[in-house]
Amino acid sequence: MPAAPEFLLRKLYVPGSLKSLPDGFSIILNDTLVPVTVFGMSISADDVPIASQDLYLSLSGQPEINASIISEQNPLQLALNIPLVIRAIAKTTKPLKLIIEANSKEIGALRFSLDFRPHGLQLSKPIKKIMDLGREAVKRFRVINDPHHPIYHFTPPANWMNDPNGLVFWQGQNHLFYQFNPNEPVWGNIHWGHTVSPDLVHWKRLPVAMKPNKNQPDQDGCWTGSAFKEENTLRFFYTGVFPETVCMAEAGKNLKTLVKYQHNPVISEPPPGLQLDGFRDPVVWRETDGYYMTVGSGISGKGGAVLLFRSVDLTKWEYLHPILAGDGSQTTPLFTGSIWECPQLIKFGSKYLLIVSVYHASKLMYAIGFLGEYRDQKFFPVSTQKLDHGDGVFYAPQSVIDHKGRQVLMGWVMEEREEAACQKAGWAGALSLPRVLTVDESGRLLIDPIPEMEQLHKGTKIHTSGILAASLSPILGSTPICNHEIDIDLYPGKNSLSGIRLSAEEKALEFVEIAYDQNRQILIVDTHYDPSETILRDGTKEAAVQVRLGEKLQLKVYVDGSVIEIYAQRKTVITTRFYPDYAKKLLAFGFSKIDTSKYEIAMWAMQTCF
Ligand code: DQQ
């Protein structure tokens, strides 16, 4: 069974709960992912296992048990949102790297690491602050000079970001908040970061807008939420953890901070009587008979669900029903998993688009859109599609009406590398380019990067055209491609497999190929790494794109450090990641197998969005 990604497993760890005890330490885990059956649990300190007799476990409100008695015959059931306290006898005076491991029936091995600093080694507050500032400055310097770090996709200066939150056009600016860990390039201790842009092209980073507060419903994190604009007031609804609750905040002066509602949470628990997995990511809107809110969830053993609530005053909410519930046992037209995160209902004239992010067995899979109708407070899907075919990369998008009145979608661009590599790099996560959503006359969803991205073009355009043949040939000169937009018009020959390969040299083992398979009518993005590098996975992403013989395939390819976004025929997007050793030396080689293909390419260097 594949192991779940480490950053997800960290969701189990209650931030700040690792405490020094006179004879060891204790930590608290809280399972918010899926209920699991644990066969065994172990902790090692600096690679030395702590004997299971020295580990004690207690589930909230129950007596402590010794870890040595847990086995396949006598498993420990971890239900959702029931904190588990682990106490370890491990005397130490020096900092230790702890690796916490558990074997589970449902999702296999669970493993994550934490740094433990015993009491007695605590530095005085001012010294710690100075050291933290110094470390942060060094980290930011490393990030700025990292060729894998994007320059025209939004990122915080360093550390971790995930979902975009609270997107809103307010007093002349597009505001965007985002899930942010200000201290480390790993998920945890989630704050709301903040940035603004007048045009969705140029971004200004602002100070953190909201942080978890001790003894408040959001003490373990301010998770995803959204903005709700009404006349002159702007409110935000977000997820406070643990347990998952719905909280409210209001815009402070000039929207510099968010002021939390005094009587949070506004919804303190999931509706009683339902067996739910997950309860998060609220979105609010107004109708003539009151306010409505959707919350992302999953019905245990069935599939994802979008729950609907109603209120007359925004503070007391009554549960109605799911507007849509999925069937996680179906794989057609698409597998929709067990939990739907970040739902949002978007109106396009008489049509509606319901977007959700599919979560299953600890995997953040992809974002999908259901096009259909919304009536009698229920959603009736007519078609289902992936919003981006970059599985495991593009996730948790939110859409907003921007300064031009367009419906614009932005999502989290996830990492495709291990946590250790992110720690080394000092950063993780980026925001996708803003994408304009429209529904055409025939009811199809069109997805375009905002045309104003061209404001970032710098220097002269490189323009070239010709015929691609079987052997790799350099087609865009000797200027390295690192932060560029490449617009390709490709006329694929019969049954051809044609496209471009980005690599440092013709024979380099590391390359990414963007190719169209005319026979299978499929767009393919393929990343290859030097096999001696163990930390990176090779990967292929595919999407069906119809191009008849003689027709043109129009691609817009955005390469920005390790982020690659590919837009095809205004309908299909693939976002992927590529971390080559020679990121600053990539050249473009064209090729066309089986038959030749004609091409025309325009390329621009891009400048930073800051
Ligand atoms: N990320 C947030 C959750 C949301 C998930 C936590 C989606 O609220 O469901 O950081 O990536």
Coordinates of C-alpha atoms and ligand atoms in Angstrom, one line a residue:
M1 CA 0.0 0.0 0.0
P2 CA 1.6 3.4 -0.9
A3 CA 2.5 5.5 2.1
A4 CA 0.5 8.8 2.5
P5 CA 2.5 12.0 1.9
E6 CA 4.2 13.2 5.0
F7 CA 2.7 16.7 5.0
L8 CA -0.8 15.1 5.1
L9 CA 0.2 12.9 8.0
R10 CA 1.3 15.9 9.9
K11 CA -2.4 16.8 9.9
L12 CA -2.6 14.2 12.6
Y13 CA -0.2 16.1 14.8
V14 CA -1.8 18.8 17.0
P15 CA 0.5 21.7 16.4
G16 CA 2.4 22.8 19.6
S17 CA 1.4 19.7 21.5
L18 CA 4.9 18.2 21.6
K19 CA 5.8 18.9 25.3
S20 CA 8.8 18.1 27.4
L21 CA 8.1 16.0 30.5
P22 CA 10.5 15.4 33.4
D23 CA 11.2 11.8 32.1
G24 CA 10.5 12.3 28.4
F25 CA 7.9 14.0 26.2
S26 CA 4.3 13.8 25.1
I27 CA 2.5 14.6 21.9
I28 CA -1.1 14.7 20.8
L29 CA -2.4 13.3 17.5
N30 CA -5.8 14.0 16.2
D31 CA -7.1 12.1 13.3
T32 CA -9.1 14.3 10.9
L33 CA -8.4 12.3 7.8
V34 CA -10.1 9.0 7.9
P35 CA -10.8 6.6 10.8
V36 CA -8.0 4.1 11.1
T37 CA -7.3 0.8 12.8
V38 CA -3.8 0.8 14.2
F39 CA -1.8 -2.4 14.6
G40 CA 1.3 -1.0 16.0
M41 CA 2.9 2.2 16.9
S42 CA 6.6 3.2 17.4
I43 CA 8.7 6.3 17.9
S44 CA 12.4 6.6 17.2
A45 CA 14.6 9.4 18.5
D46 CA 17.6 10.2 16.3
D47 CA 17.0 6.8 14.6
V48 CA 17.1 4.9 17.9
P49 CA 13.7 3.2 18.6
I50 CA 12.1 3.9 21.9
A51 CA 11.0 0.6 23.4
S52 CA 7.2 0.0 23.1
Q53 CA 7.1 -0.6 26.9
D54 CA 8.1 3.1 27.2
L55 CA 5.3 4.4 25.1
Y56 CA 1.9 5.1 26.7
L57 CA -1.3 6.0 24.8
S58 CA -4.5 7.5 26.0
L59 CA -7.6 8.3 23.9
S60 CA -9.5 11.4 25.1
G61 CA -11.3 10.5 28.4
Q62 CA -9.9 6.9 28.5
P63 CA -7.2 5.3 30.7
E64 CA -3.7 5.1 29.5
I65 CA -2.5 1.9 27.9
N66 CA 1.0 0.6 27.0
A67 CA 1.9 0.6 23.3
S68 CA 3.3 -2.9 23.6
I69 CA -0.2 -4.4 23.9
I70 CA -1.3 -3.1 20.5
S71 CA -1.2 -5.8 17.8
E72 CA -3.2 -7.1 14.8
Q73 CA -5.4 -9.1 17.3
N74 CA -5.7 -6.1 19.6
P75 CA -5.7 -3.0 17.4
L76 CA -6.3 0.5 18.5
Q77 CA -9.3 2.2 16.8
L78 CA -8.6 5.9 15.9
A79 CA -11.9 7.6 15.3
L80 CA -12.2 11.0 13.7
N81 CA -11.5 14.0 16.0
I82 CA -10.8 12.0 19.2
P83 CA -7.3 13.2 20.3
L84 CA -4.7 10.5 21.2
V85 CA -2.1 11.5 23.8
I86 CA 1.2 9.7 23.4
R87 CA 3.6 9.8 26.4
A88 CA 7.2 8.6 25.9
I89 CA 9.8 7.8 28.5
A90 CA 13.0 9.0 26.9
K91 CA 15.4 11.0 29.0
T92 CA 17.5 13.4 27.0
T93 CA 19.2 16.8 27.3
K94 CA 19.9 17.3 23.6
P95 CA 17.5 18.1 20.8
L96 CA 16.2 15.0 19.0
K97 CA 14.6 14.1 15.6
L98 CA 11.6 12.1 16.4
I99 CA 10.0 9.7 13.8
I100 CA 6.5 8.7 14.7
E101 CA 5.3 5.6 12.9
A102 CA 2.0 3.7 13.0
N103 CA 0.8 0.7 10.9
S104 CA -2.8 1.0 9.9
K105 CA -5.2 -1.3 8.2
E106 CA -6.8 1.3 6.0
I107 CA -3.9 3.4 4.7
G108 CA -0.8 1.4 5.5
A109 CA 2.3 2.9 7.1
L110 CA 1.8 6.4 8.6
R111 CA 5.1 8.1 9.3
F112 CA 6.2 11.7 10.0
S113 CA 9.0 13.4 11.8
L114 CA 9.2 16.2 14.4
D115 CA 12.0 18.0 16.1
F116 CA 12.1 17.7 19.9
R117 CA 13.9 20.3 22.0
P118 CA 13.8 19.2 25.7
H119 CA 13.3 21.7 28.5
G120 CA 16.5 23.1 29.9
L121 CA 17.7 23.7 26.4
Q122 CA 15.2 26.5 25.9
L123 CA 16.8 29.7 24.8
S124 CA 15.8 33.0 26.3
K125 CA 13.1 34.8 24.3
P126 CA 15.1 37.7 22.8
I127 CA 18.0 35.3 21.8
K128 CA 15.5 32.9 20.2
K129 CA 13.9 35.8 18.3
I130 CA 17.2 37.0 16.9
M131 CA 18.2 33.5 15.9
D132 CA 14.8 32.9 14.3
L133 CA 15.1 36.2 12.3
G134 CA 18.6 35.3 11.2
R135 CA 17.5 31.8 10.1
E136 CA 14.5 33.3 8.2
A137 CA 16.7 35.8 6.4
V138 CA 19.1 33.0 5.3
K139 CA 16.1 31.0 4.2
R140 CA 14.6 33.8 2.1
F141 CA 18.0 34.4 0.4
R142 CA 18.2 30.8 -0.5
V143 CA 14.6 30.8 -1.9
I144 CA 15.2 33.9 -4.0
N145 CA 18.3 32.3 -5.6
D146 CA 16.6 28.9 -6.1
P147 CA 16.1 28.3 -9.9
H148 CA 13.1 26.0 -9.0
H149 CA 11.3 28.9 -7.3
P150 CA 8.8 30.6 -9.5
I151 CA 9.0 34.3 -10.1
Y152 CA 5.7 35.1 -11.8
H153 CA 3.4 32.8 -9.9
F154 CA 2.5 34.1 -6.4
T155 CA 4.3 32.5 -3.5
P156 CA 5.0 33.8 0.1
P157 CA 8.7 34.8 0.5
A158 CA 9.5 31.4 2.1
N159 CA 7.9 28.5 4.0
W160 CA 4.6 26.7 3.2
M161 CA 1.5 27.8 1.4
N162 CA -1.6 25.8 0.4
D163 CA -5.2 26.7 -0.6
P164 CA -6.2 30.2 -1.7
N165 CA -8.8 31.6 0.7
G166 CA -11.2 34.5 0.9
L167 CA -10.7 35.7 -2.6
V168 CA -12.5 39.1 -3.0
F169 CA -12.4 42.3 -5.0
W170 CA -12.7 45.0 -2.4
Q171 CA -12.1 48.8 -2.6
G172 CA -10.1 48.6 -5.9
Q173 CA -8.0 45.6 -5.1
N174 CA -8.2 41.9 -5.6
H175 CA -7.5 40.4 -2.2
L176 CA -6.3 36.9 -1.8
F177 CA -5.6 35.1 1.5
Y178 CA -4.0 31.7 1.6
Q179 CA -3.2 28.8 4.0
F180 CA 0.2 29.6 5.3
N181 CA 2.7 28.2 7.8
P182 CA 4.9 31.2 8.5
N183 CA 7.7 29.2 10.2
E184 CA 8.4 26.1 8.1
P185 CA 8.1 24.8 4.5
V186 CA 5.8 22.0 5.7
W187 CA 2.1 21.9 6.4
G188 CA 1.0 22.8 10.0
N189 CA 0.3 25.8 12.3
I190 CA -2.0 27.2 9.6
H191 CA -2.4 31.0 9.4
W192 CA -4.1 33.1 6.7
G193 CA -1.4 34.8 4.6
H194 CA -2.5 37.8 2.6
T195 CA -1.7 39.4 -0.7
V196 CA -3.3 42.0 -3.0
S197 CA -3.3 42.8 -6.7
P198 CA -5.0 45.5 -8.7
D199 CA -5.0 43.4 -11.9
L200 CA -4.3 39.8 -10.8
V201 CA -0.9 40.1 -12.5
H202 CA 1.1 42.1 -10.1
W203 CA 1.0 41.0 -6.5
K204 CA 2.0 42.7 -3.2
R205 CA 2.7 40.6 -0.2
L206 CA 1.0 41.8 3.0
P207 CA 1.4 40.8 6.6
V208 CA -0.4 37.7 8.0
A209 CA -4.1 38.5 8.3
M210 CA -5.3 35.9 10.8
K211 CA -3.6 33.4 13.1
P212 CA -4.7 30.6 15.4
N213 CA -5.7 31.9 18.9
K214 CA -5.1 29.8 22.1
N215 CA -8.3 28.5 23.7
Q216 CA -10.3 29.5 20.7
P217 CA -12.1 27.2 18.2
D218 CA -9.2 27.9 15.8
Q219 CA -6.4 27.2 18.2
D220 CA -5.0 24.5 16.1
G221 CA -5.3 26.3 12.8
C222 CA -7.3 28.7 10.7
W223 CA -8.2 26.4 7.8
T224 CA -9.8 27.2 4.5
G225 CA -12.7 29.7 4.1
S226 CA -14.1 32.3 1.9
A227 CA -15.2 35.9 1.7
F228 CA -18.8 37.1 1.7
K229 CA -19.4 40.7 0.5
E230 CA -22.7 42.5 1.4
E231 CA -23.1 46.2 0.7
N232 CA -20.4 47.8 2.8
T233 CA -19.5 44.9 4.9
L234 CA -17.1 42.1 4.2
R235 CA -17.1 39.0 6.3
F236 CA -15.1 35.8 6.1
F237 CA -16.2 32.3 7.0
Y238 CA -13.5 29.8 7.7
T239 CA -12.7 26.5 9.4
G240 CA -11.5 26.5 12.9
V241 CA -9.8 23.3 14.2
F242 CA -9.8 21.1 16.3
P243 CA -12.6 19.8 16.1
E244 CA -13.7 21.3 12.7
T245 CA -16.0 24.2 13.2
V246 CA -17.2 27.1 11.1
C247 CA -15.9 30.5 12.4
M248 CA -16.6 34.0 11.2
A249 CA -14.4 37.1 10.9
E250 CA -14.9 40.6 9.7
A251 CA -12.7 42.9 7.6
G252 CA -10.6 45.2 9.9
K253 CA -9.6 48.7 8.8
N254 CA -8.6 48.8 5.1
L255 CA -8.7 45.0 5.2
K256 CA -5.2 44.8 6.8
T257 CA -6.4 42.2 9.3
L258 CA -9.4 40.1 9.9
V259 CA -11.3 40.6 13.2
K260 CA -12.7 37.4 14.6
Y261 CA -16.3 37.2 15.7
Q262 CA -16.4 37.2 19.5
H263 CA -18.8 34.3 19.8
N264 CA -17.1 31.9 17.4
P265 CA -17.8 29.3 16.3
V266 CA -21.0 30.0 14.3
I267 CA -21.4 26.3 13.7
S268 CA -19.8 24.2 16.4
E269 CA -20.2 20.7 15.0
P270 CA -21.4 18.8 12.0
P271 CA -25.1 18.1 11.9
P272 CA -26.0 15.4 14.4
G273 CA -27.2 12.0 13.2
L274 CA -25.0 12.0 10.1
Q275 CA -21.9 9.8 9.8
L276 CA -19.6 12.3 8.2
D277 CA -15.9 12.4 7.4
G278 CA -14.7 16.0 7.4
F279 CA -16.6 19.2 7.9
R280 CA -14.8 22.2 6.4
D281 CA -14.3 25.0 3.9
P282 CA -17.5 27.1 4.2
V283 CA -18.8 29.4 1.4
V284 CA -21.7 31.9 2.0
W285 CA -24.0 33.7 -0.3
R286 CA -27.3 35.5 -0.1
E287 CA -30.7 34.7 -1.6
T288 CA -34.0 36.5 -1.1
D289 CA -35.1 34.3 1.8
G290 CA -31.8 34.4 3.8
Y291 CA -28.2 33.4 3.8
Y292 CA -26.9 30.1 2.6
M293 CA -23.7 28.3 3.3
T294 CA -22.1 25.2 1.7
V295 CA -19.6 23.1 3.7
G296 CA -17.4 20.3 2.3
S297 CA -17.7 16.8 3.7
G298 CA -18.1 13.1 3.0
I299 CA -20.8 10.7 4.0
S300 CA -18.9 7.7 5.6
G301 CA -18.7 4.7 3.4
K302 CA -20.5 6.5 0.5
G303 CA -18.7 9.5 -0.9
G304 CA -18.1 13.2 -1.0
A305 CA -20.9 15.6 -0.1
V306 CA -21.6 19.3 -0.1
L307 CA -23.8 20.2 2.9
L308 CA -26.2 23.2 2.8
F309 CA -27.1 25.5 5.8
R310 CA -29.4 28.5 6.1
S311 CA -29.4 31.5 8.4
V312 CA -31.2 34.8 8.8
D313 CA -28.5 36.6 10.7
L314 CA -25.2 34.9 9.6
T315 CA -24.6 33.7 13.2
K316 CA -27.2 31.0 13.8
W317 CA -27.2 28.3 11.1
E318 CA -29.8 25.6 10.4
Y319 CA -28.7 22.4 8.5
L320 CA -30.9 21.6 5.5
H321 CA -29.4 18.7 3.4
P322 CA -26.6 17.9 1.0
I323 CA -27.0 19.8 -2.3
L324 CA -25.1 17.0 -3.9
A325 CA -23.6 13.7 -2.6
G326 CA -21.2 11.6 -4.6
D327 CA -20.8 7.8 -4.9
G328 CA -17.2 6.9 -4.1
S329 CA -17.6 3.4 -5.6
Q330 CA -18.1 4.8 -9.1
T331 CA -15.2 5.4 -11.4
T332 CA -17.2 6.9 -14.4
P333 CA -17.2 9.5 -15.7
L334 CA -14.7 10.2 -12.9
F335 CA -13.7 8.8 -9.5
T336 CA -15.0 11.3 -6.9
G337 CA -13.4 9.9 -3.7
S338 CA -14.6 10.0 -0.1
I339 CA -14.5 13.6 0.9
W340 CA -15.2 16.8 -1.1
E341 CA -13.0 19.7 0.1
C342 CA -13.4 23.3 -0.8
P343 CA -16.8 23.2 -2.6
Q344 CA -18.1 26.3 -4.3
L345 CA -21.2 26.9 -6.3
I346 CA -20.8 29.3 -9.2
K347 CA -23.5 30.8 -11.3
F348 CA -23.1 31.3 -15.1
G349 CA -26.4 32.8 -16.4
S350 CA -28.9 29.9 -16.1
K351 CA -26.2 27.3 -15.6
Y352 CA -24.2 26.4 -12.5
L353 CA -20.7 25.1 -11.9
L354 CA -20.1 23.2 -8.7
I355 CA -16.4 22.8 -8.0
V356 CA -15.0 20.4 -5.4
S357 CA -11.6 19.0 -4.6
V358 CA -11.5 15.3 -4.3
Y359 CA -9.8 13.8 -1.3
H360 CA -9.5 10.0 -0.9
A361 CA -7.4 7.8 1.4
S362 CA -5.2 10.6 2.5
K363 CA -4.6 11.7 -1.1
L364 CA -5.4 15.2 -2.4
M365 CA -6.3 13.9 -5.9
Y366 CA -7.7 16.7 -8.2
A367 CA -10.2 19.4 -8.5
I368 CA -13.4 18.7 -10.5
G369 CA -16.3 20.8 -11.8
F370 CA -19.9 19.6 -12.2
L371 CA -21.8 21.7 -14.7
G372 CA -25.6 21.5 -14.2
E373 CA -28.6 23.1 -12.7
Y374 CA -29.3 24.3 -9.1
R375 CA -33.0 24.3 -8.2
D376 CA -35.0 23.6 -5.0
Q377 CA -31.7 24.0 -3.1
K378 CA -30.3 20.9 -4.9
F379 CA -27.6 20.6 -7.6
F380 CA -28.3 18.4 -10.6
P381 CA -25.1 17.6 -12.5
V382 CA -25.2 17.3 -16.3
S383 CA -21.5 16.8 -16.9
T384 CA -18.4 16.3 -14.8
Q385 CA -14.8 17.2 -15.7
K386 CA -11.4 17.7 -14.1
L387 CA -10.6 21.4 -13.8
D388 CA -7.0 20.6 -14.3
H389 CA -5.4 17.3 -15.3
G390 CA -2.4 17.9 -13.1
D391 CA -3.4 15.2 -10.6
G392 CA -1.8 15.7 -7.3
V393 CA -0.6 19.1 -8.3
F394 CA -3.6 21.5 -8.9
Y395 CA -5.9 21.5 -5.9
A396 CA -8.3 23.5 -3.7
P397 CA -9.2 26.2 -6.3
Q398 CA -11.5 29.1 -5.5
S399 CA -13.2 31.4 -7.9
V400 CA -13.9 35.1 -7.6
I401 CA -15.6 37.9 -9.6
D402 CA -12.5 40.1 -10.4
H403 CA -12.0 43.8 -11.1
K404 CA -13.3 43.3 -14.6
G405 CA -16.4 41.3 -13.6
R406 CA -14.9 38.0 -14.8
Q407 CA -15.2 34.7 -13.0
V408 CA -11.5 33.9 -12.2
L409 CA -10.3 30.7 -10.7
M410 CA -7.0 30.2 -8.8
G411 CA -5.7 27.1 -7.2
W412 CA -2.9 25.7 -5.1
V413 CA 0.0 24.3 -7.0
M414 CA 1.3 21.5 -4.8
E415 CA 4.8 20.1 -4.6
E416 CA 5.7 16.8 -6.2
R417 CA 8.8 16.2 -4.1
E418 CA 9.4 14.9 -0.6
E419 CA 9.2 16.9 2.5
A420 CA 13.0 16.7 3.1
A421 CA 13.6 18.4 -0.3
C422 CA 11.1 21.2 0.7
Q423 CA 12.9 21.7 4.0
K424 CA 16.2 22.0 2.1
A425 CA 14.7 24.5 -0.4
G426 CA 12.9 26.5 2.4
W427 CA 9.6 26.8 0.5
A428 CA 6.7 24.8 -0.7
G429 CA 3.6 25.5 -2.7
A430 CA 2.6 28.3 -5.2
L431 CA -0.6 29.8 -6.6
S432 CA -1.7 28.9 -10.1
L433 CA -2.0 31.7 -12.7
P434 CA -5.5 33.2 -12.6
R435 CA -7.8 31.4 -15.0
V436 CA -10.9 33.0 -16.6
L437 CA -13.9 30.7 -16.6
T438 CA -16.6 31.0 -19.2
V439 CA -19.4 28.8 -20.4
D440 CA -19.9 28.9 -24.1
E441 CA -23.1 28.7 -26.1
S442 CA -22.9 24.9 -26.3
G443 CA -22.6 24.7 -22.5
R444 CA -18.9 23.9 -22.4
L445 CA -16.6 25.2 -19.8
L446 CA -13.7 27.3 -21.2
I447 CA -10.6 27.9 -19.2
D448 CA -8.1 30.6 -20.3
P449 CA -5.1 32.1 -18.4
I450 CA -6.0 35.8 -17.9
P451 CA -4.8 37.6 -21.1
E452 CA -3.1 40.3 -19.0
M453 CA -0.3 37.9 -18.2
E454 CA 1.3 39.4 -21.3
Q455 CA 2.0 42.5 -19.2
L456 CA 4.9 40.4 -17.8
H457 CA 6.5 39.7 -21.2
K458 CA 10.0 41.2 -21.2
G459 CA 12.5 41.6 -24.0
T460 CA 11.8 40.6 -27.5
K461 CA 9.6 37.8 -28.6
I462 CA 11.4 34.8 -30.1
H463 CA 9.4 33.6 -33.1
T464 CA 10.0 30.5 -35.1
S465 CA 8.2 28.0 -37.4
G466 CA 9.0 24.8 -39.3
I467 CA 8.6 21.1 -39.5
L468 CA 9.3 18.7 -36.7
A469 CA 10.8 15.3 -37.6
A470 CA 11.9 12.2 -35.7
S471 CA 15.2 13.3 -34.4
L472 CA 15.4 15.9 -31.6
S473 CA 16.3 19.3 -32.9
P474 CA 16.9 22.6 -31.0
I475 CA 14.1 24.9 -32.0
L476 CA 14.2 27.9 -29.8
G477 CA 17.9 28.9 -30.0
S478 CA 20.4 28.8 -27.2
T479 CA 18.6 31.1 -24.6
P480 CA 17.9 29.0 -21.5
I481 CA 14.2 28.6 -20.8
C482 CA 13.5 29.2 -17.1
N483 CA 10.7 31.7 -16.6
H484 CA 9.0 31.9 -19.9
E485 CA 5.7 31.8 -21.8
I486 CA 5.8 29.6 -24.9
D487 CA 2.8 29.7 -27.3
I488 CA 2.8 26.7 -29.6
D489 CA 0.6 26.1 -32.7
L490 CA 1.0 22.5 -33.7
Y491 CA -0.4 20.8 -36.8
P492 CA 0.1 17.1 -35.8
G493 CA 0.8 14.7 -38.7
K494 CA -1.2 11.5 -39.1
N495 CA -0.7 9.2 -36.0
S496 CA 2.2 11.4 -35.0
L497 CA 3.6 11.8 -31.5
S498 CA 5.0 15.3 -31.6
G499 CA 6.0 18.2 -29.3
I500 CA 8.8 19.7 -27.4
R501 CA 11.3 18.4 -24.9
L502 CA 12.9 20.8 -22.3
S503 CA 16.3 19.5 -21.2
A504 CA 19.8 20.8 -20.7
E505 CA 21.1 18.9 -23.6
E506 CA 19.9 16.4 -26.2
K507 CA 21.0 13.4 -24.2
A508 CA 20.3 14.6 -20.7
L509 CA 18.5 12.1 -18.5
E510 CA 16.4 14.8 -17.0
F511 CA 13.7 16.3 -19.2
V512 CA 10.1 17.2 -19.5
E513 CA 8.2 16.4 -22.7
I514 CA 5.0 18.1 -23.8
A515 CA 3.6 16.0 -26.6
Y516 CA 0.4 15.4 -28.6
D517 CA -0.5 11.8 -29.6
Q518 CA -2.6 12.3 -32.7
N519 CA -3.6 8.7 -32.8
R520 CA -4.9 8.5 -29.2
Q521 CA -6.0 12.2 -29.3
I522 CA -4.2 12.8 -26.0
L523 CA -2.0 15.6 -24.7
I524 CA 0.9 14.1 -22.6
V525 CA 3.2 15.8 -20.2
D526 CA 6.0 13.5 -19.1
T527 CA 8.7 14.3 -16.6
H528 CA 11.9 12.2 -16.4
Y529 CA 14.7 12.5 -13.9
D530 CA 18.1 11.1 -13.6
P531 CA 17.5 7.6 -12.1
S532 CA 20.3 8.1 -9.6
E533 CA 18.2 10.8 -7.9
T534 CA 15.9 8.9 -5.5
I535 CA 13.9 11.8 -4.1
L536 CA 12.0 12.6 -7.2
R537 CA 9.4 10.6 -9.0
D538 CA 9.0 10.3 -12.7
G539 CA 5.5 11.0 -13.9
T540 CA 3.1 11.2 -16.8
K541 CA 0.0 13.3 -16.9
E542 CA -2.5 13.0 -19.7
A543 CA -5.7 14.7 -21.0
A544 CA -8.0 13.9 -23.9
V545 CA -7.8 16.8 -26.4
Q546 CA -9.4 16.4 -29.8
V547 CA -7.5 17.7 -32.8
R548 CA -8.6 16.4 -36.2
L549 CA -6.0 16.0 -39.0
G550 CA -5.2 19.3 -40.6
E551 CA -6.4 21.2 -37.5
K552 CA -4.3 23.2 -35.1
L553 CA -3.5 22.4 -31.5
Q554 CA -3.1 25.6 -29.6
L555 CA -0.9 25.4 -26.5
K556 CA 0.1 28.1 -24.0
V557 CA 2.9 26.8 -21.9
Y558 CA 4.0 28.7 -18.8
V559 CA 7.4 27.5 -17.4
D560 CA 8.3 29.2 -14.2
G561 CA 11.1 27.5 -12.2
S562 CA 9.6 24.2 -11.2
V563 CA 6.0 25.1 -12.1
I564 CA 4.7 24.3 -15.5
E565 CA 1.1 25.1 -16.6
I566 CA -0.1 24.0 -20.0
Y567 CA -3.4 25.4 -21.5
A568 CA -4.8 23.5 -24.6
Q569 CA -7.6 24.6 -26.9
R570 CA -9.1 26.9 -24.2
K571 CA -10.6 23.8 -22.5
T572 CA -7.9 21.6 -21.0
V573 CA -5.2 22.5 -18.5
I574 CA -2.4 20.4 -17.1
T575 CA -0.3 21.7 -14.3
T576 CA 2.8 19.9 -13.3
R577 CA 6.2 20.2 -11.5
F578 CA 9.7 19.7 -12.8
Y579 CA 12.8 20.0 -10.6
P580 CA 15.8 19.3 -12.8
D581 CA 19.4 19.8 -11.6
Y582 CA 20.1 22.1 -14.6
A583 CA 17.0 24.2 -14.3
K584 CA 18.9 27.3 -15.6
K585 CA 20.1 25.5 -18.7
L586 CA 16.9 24.1 -20.3
L587 CA 16.6 24.3 -24.0
A588 CA 13.7 23.3 -26.2
F589 CA 14.1 20.4 -28.6
G590 CA 11.3 19.6 -31.1
F591 CA 10.4 16.1 -32.3
S592 CA 7.7 14.3 -34.2
K593 CA 7.6 10.5 -34.4
I594 CA 5.8 8.4 -37.1
D595 CA 4.9 11.4 -39.2
T596 CA 6.2 15.0 -39.4
S597 CA 4.2 17.9 -37.8
K598 CA 4.2 21.6 -38.6
Y599 CA 4.7 24.1 -35.9
E600 CA 4.8 27.8 -35.1
I601 CA 6.1 29.1 -31.8
A602 CA 6.3 32.4 -30.0
M603 CA 8.2 32.7 -26.8
W604 CA 8.7 35.5 -24.3
A605 CA 10.8 35.8 -21.1
M606 CA 8.7 36.7 -18.2
Q607 CA 9.4 39.2 -15.4
T608 CA 8.4 38.8 -11.8
C609 CA 4.9 39.4 -10.6
F610 CA 6.1 41.3 -7.5
Ligands
DQQ1 N1 -6.7 22.4 3.2 C1 -7.3 23.1 4.4 C2 -8.6 22.5 4.6 C3 -9.0 22.0 3.2 C4 -7.7 21.5 2.7 C5 -6.3 22.9 5.5 C6 -7.6 21.4 1.2 O1 -9.5 23.4 5.1 O2 -10.0 21.1 3.2 O3 -5.1 23.5 5.3 O4 -6.3 21.4 0.7

